[in-house]
Every structure is written in C-alpha cells, then in structure tokens.
PDB file of C-alpha atoms in Angstrom:
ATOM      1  CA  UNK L   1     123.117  77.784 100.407  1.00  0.00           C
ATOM      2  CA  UNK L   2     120.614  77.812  97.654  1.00  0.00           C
ATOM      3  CA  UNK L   3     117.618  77.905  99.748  1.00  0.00           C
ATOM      4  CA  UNK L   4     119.565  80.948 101.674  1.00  0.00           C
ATOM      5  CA  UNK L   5     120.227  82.677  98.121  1.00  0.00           C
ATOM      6  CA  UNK L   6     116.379  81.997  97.419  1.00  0.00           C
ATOM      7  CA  UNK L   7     115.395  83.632 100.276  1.00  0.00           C
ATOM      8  CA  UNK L   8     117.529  86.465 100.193  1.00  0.00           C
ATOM      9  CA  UNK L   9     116.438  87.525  96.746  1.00  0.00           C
ATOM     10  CA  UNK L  10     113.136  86.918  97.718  1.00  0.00           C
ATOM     11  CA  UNK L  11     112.953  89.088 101.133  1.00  0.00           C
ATOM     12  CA  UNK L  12     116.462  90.764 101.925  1.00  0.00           C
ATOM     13  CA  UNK L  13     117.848  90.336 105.280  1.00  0.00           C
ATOM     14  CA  UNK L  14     116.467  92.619 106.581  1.00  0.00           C
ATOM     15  CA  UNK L  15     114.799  92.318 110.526  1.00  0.00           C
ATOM     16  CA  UNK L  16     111.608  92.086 108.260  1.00  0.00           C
ATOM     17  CA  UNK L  17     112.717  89.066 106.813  1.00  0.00           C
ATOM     18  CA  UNK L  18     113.227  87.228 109.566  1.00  0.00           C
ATOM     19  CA  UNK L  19     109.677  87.754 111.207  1.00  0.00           C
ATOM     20  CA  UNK L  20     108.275  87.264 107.599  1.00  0.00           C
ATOM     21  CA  UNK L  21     110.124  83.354 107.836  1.00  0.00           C
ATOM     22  CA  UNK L  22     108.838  82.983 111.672  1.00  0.00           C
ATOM     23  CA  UNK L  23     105.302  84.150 110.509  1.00  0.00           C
ATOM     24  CA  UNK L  24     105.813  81.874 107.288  1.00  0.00           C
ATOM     25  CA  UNK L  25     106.972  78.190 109.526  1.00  0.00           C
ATOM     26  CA  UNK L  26     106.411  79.138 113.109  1.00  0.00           C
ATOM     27  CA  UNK L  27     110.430  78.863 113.638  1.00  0.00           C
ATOM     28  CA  UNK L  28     112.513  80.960 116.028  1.00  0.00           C
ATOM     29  CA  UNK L  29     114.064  84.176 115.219  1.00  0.00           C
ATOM     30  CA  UNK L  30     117.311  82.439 115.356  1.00  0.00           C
ATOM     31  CA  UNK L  31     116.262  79.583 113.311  1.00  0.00           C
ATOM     32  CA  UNK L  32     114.985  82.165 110.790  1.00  0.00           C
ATOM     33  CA  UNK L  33     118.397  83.707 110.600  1.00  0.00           C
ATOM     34  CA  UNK L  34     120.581  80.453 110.052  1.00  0.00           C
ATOM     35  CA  UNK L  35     118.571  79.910 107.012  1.00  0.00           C
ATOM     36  CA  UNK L  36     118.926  83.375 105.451  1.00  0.00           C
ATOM     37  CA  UNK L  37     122.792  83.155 106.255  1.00  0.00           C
ATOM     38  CA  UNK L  38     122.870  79.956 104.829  1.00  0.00           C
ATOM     39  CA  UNK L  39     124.711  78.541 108.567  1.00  0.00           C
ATOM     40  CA  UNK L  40     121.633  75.805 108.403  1.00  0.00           C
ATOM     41  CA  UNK L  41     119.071  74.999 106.082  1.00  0.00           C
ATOM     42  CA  UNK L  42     115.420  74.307 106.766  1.00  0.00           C
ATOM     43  CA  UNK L  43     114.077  71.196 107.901  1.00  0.00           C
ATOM     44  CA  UNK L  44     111.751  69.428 105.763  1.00  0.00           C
ATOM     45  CA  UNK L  45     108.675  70.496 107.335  1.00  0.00           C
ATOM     46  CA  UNK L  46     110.227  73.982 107.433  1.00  0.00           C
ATOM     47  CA  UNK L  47     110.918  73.572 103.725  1.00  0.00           C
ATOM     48  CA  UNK L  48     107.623  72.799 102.764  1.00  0.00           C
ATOM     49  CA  UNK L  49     106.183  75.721 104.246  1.00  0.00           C
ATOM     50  CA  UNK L  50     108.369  77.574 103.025  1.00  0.00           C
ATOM     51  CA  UNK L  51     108.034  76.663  99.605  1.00  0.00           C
ATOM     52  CA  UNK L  52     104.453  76.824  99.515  1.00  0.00           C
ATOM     53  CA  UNK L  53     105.146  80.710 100.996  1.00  0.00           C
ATOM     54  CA  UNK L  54     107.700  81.489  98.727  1.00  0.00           C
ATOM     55  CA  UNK L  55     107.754  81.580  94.755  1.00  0.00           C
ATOM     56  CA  UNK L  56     111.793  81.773  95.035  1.00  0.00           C
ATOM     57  CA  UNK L  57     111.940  78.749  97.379  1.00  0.00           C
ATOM     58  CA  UNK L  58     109.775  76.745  95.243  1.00  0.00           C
ATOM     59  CA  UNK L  59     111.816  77.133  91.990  1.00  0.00           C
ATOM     60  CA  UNK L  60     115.156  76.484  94.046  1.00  0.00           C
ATOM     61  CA  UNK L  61     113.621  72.893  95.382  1.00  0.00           C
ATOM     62  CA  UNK L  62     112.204  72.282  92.022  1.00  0.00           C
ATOM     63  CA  UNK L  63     115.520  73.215  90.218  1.00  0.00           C
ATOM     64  CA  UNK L  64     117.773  71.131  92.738  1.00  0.00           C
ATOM     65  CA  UNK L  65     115.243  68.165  92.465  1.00  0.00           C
ATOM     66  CA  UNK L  66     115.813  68.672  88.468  1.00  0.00           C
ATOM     67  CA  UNK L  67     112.512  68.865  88.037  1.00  0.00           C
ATOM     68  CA  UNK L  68     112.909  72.277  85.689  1.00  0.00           C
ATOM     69  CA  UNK L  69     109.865  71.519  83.548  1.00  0.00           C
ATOM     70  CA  UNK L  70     107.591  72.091  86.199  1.00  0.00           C
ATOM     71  CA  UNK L  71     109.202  75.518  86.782  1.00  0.00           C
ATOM     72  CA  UNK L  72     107.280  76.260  83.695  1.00  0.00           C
ATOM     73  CA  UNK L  73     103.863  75.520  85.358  1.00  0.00           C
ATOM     74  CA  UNK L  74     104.769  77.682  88.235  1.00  0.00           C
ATOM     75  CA  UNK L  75     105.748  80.255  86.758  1.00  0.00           C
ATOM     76  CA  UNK L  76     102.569  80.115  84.380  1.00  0.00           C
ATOM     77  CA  UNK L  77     100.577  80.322  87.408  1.00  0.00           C
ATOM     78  CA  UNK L  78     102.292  83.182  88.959  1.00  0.00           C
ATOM     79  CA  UNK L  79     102.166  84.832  85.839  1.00  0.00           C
ATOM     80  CA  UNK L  80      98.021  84.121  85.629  1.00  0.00           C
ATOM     81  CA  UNK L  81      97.384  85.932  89.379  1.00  0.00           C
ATOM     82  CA  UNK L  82      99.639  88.722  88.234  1.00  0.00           C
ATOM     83  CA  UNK L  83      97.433  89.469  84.980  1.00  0.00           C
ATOM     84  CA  UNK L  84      94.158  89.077  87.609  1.00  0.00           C
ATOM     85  CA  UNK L  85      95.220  91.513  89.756  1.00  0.00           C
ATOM     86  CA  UNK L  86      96.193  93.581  86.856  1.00  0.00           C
ATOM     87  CA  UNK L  87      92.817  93.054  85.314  1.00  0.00           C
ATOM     88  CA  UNK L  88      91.015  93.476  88.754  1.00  0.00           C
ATOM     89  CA  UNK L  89      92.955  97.109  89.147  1.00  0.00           C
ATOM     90  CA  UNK L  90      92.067  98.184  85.380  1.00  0.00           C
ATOM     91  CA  UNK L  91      88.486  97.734  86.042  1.00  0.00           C
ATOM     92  CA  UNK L  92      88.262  99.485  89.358  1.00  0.00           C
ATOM     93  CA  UNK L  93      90.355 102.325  87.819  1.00  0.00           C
ATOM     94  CA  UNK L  94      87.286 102.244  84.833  1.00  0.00           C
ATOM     95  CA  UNK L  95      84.724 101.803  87.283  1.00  0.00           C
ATOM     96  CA  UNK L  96      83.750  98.670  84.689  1.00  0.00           C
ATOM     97  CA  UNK L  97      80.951  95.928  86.244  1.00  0.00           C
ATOM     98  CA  UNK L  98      83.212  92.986  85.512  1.00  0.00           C
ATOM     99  CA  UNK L  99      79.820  91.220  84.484  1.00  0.00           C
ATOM    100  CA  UNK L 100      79.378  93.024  82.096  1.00  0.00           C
ATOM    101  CA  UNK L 101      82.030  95.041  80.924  1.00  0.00           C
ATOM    102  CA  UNK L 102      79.905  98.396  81.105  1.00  0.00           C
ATOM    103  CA  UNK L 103      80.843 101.057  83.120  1.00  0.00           C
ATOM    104  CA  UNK L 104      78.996 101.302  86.785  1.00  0.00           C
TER     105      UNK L 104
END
C-alpha cells in the first residue's frame, strides 16, 4: 500500500498514470493499475525501475528499508536540479552568456 500511496501522490490515477508506469517498467496496463490501487505491489525489477523513475517511490523504499538518512541525500539532489533549472530559466529570461555572466 505504500508504494500505491507513493504513486498516487506522485501521478494521480488518472488513465495518464497508468501509461506513465507502463512507459516507466514496460508492465501491462493492468499490472500498472494493481499497483496504483494497491491490489499488488511491484515486483522487484518493477520496483527498481520504478524507483529510479519516481522521486516518491524512492523515498517510500528508502523509508520502509529505514534507511531515512539517505532521504536527506535525495532530496539534496532533487533540490540541486530544481535550483539548475531555475538558474538555467533566469538566464534565458536575461539573455545572460552563462560564461560569462554578461548579457548576449
């Protein structure tokens, strides 16, 4: 059920998030749906890829595993790519050469 709740927060359950969890594992659209209704869980290979998909997933594994303290380093790291692509957007909305901090 945790894995289910993970996913669910992380795409709905919505059509769209089943085809997002075949995309993500290769499973069946049926497969796909036991997991976000929580009927079956994931299989380890499924989990995996899953986890390396899905921020939510990964924490949930992590937490169950009690491994919490590396929940820290994820989340660090998720944190990092979202100040990137903040960074990234800033400079194209300056038109700033990222070399050199100058505008273009």
């Amino acid at each position: 059920m945790a894995i289910a709740d993970a996913l669910r927060t992380e795409l709905g359950e919505s059509h769209r998030a089943t085809k997002t969890l075949m995309r993500w594992t290769g499973a069946s659209d049926r497969t796909a749906k036991n997991w976000l209704t929580g009927s079956f869980g994931p299989s380890g290979e499924h989990l995996l890829m899953l986890a390396r998909e899905s921020d939510s997933v990964l924490a949930t594994v992590l937490a169950l595993a009690g491994r919490h303290q590396h929940l820290v380093g994820a989340e660090l790291l998720r944190i990092r790519q979202s100040l990137l692509s903040a960074l990234e957007l800033i400079d194209r909305l300056l038109n700033l050469d990222r070399a050199n901090g100058t505008p273009d």
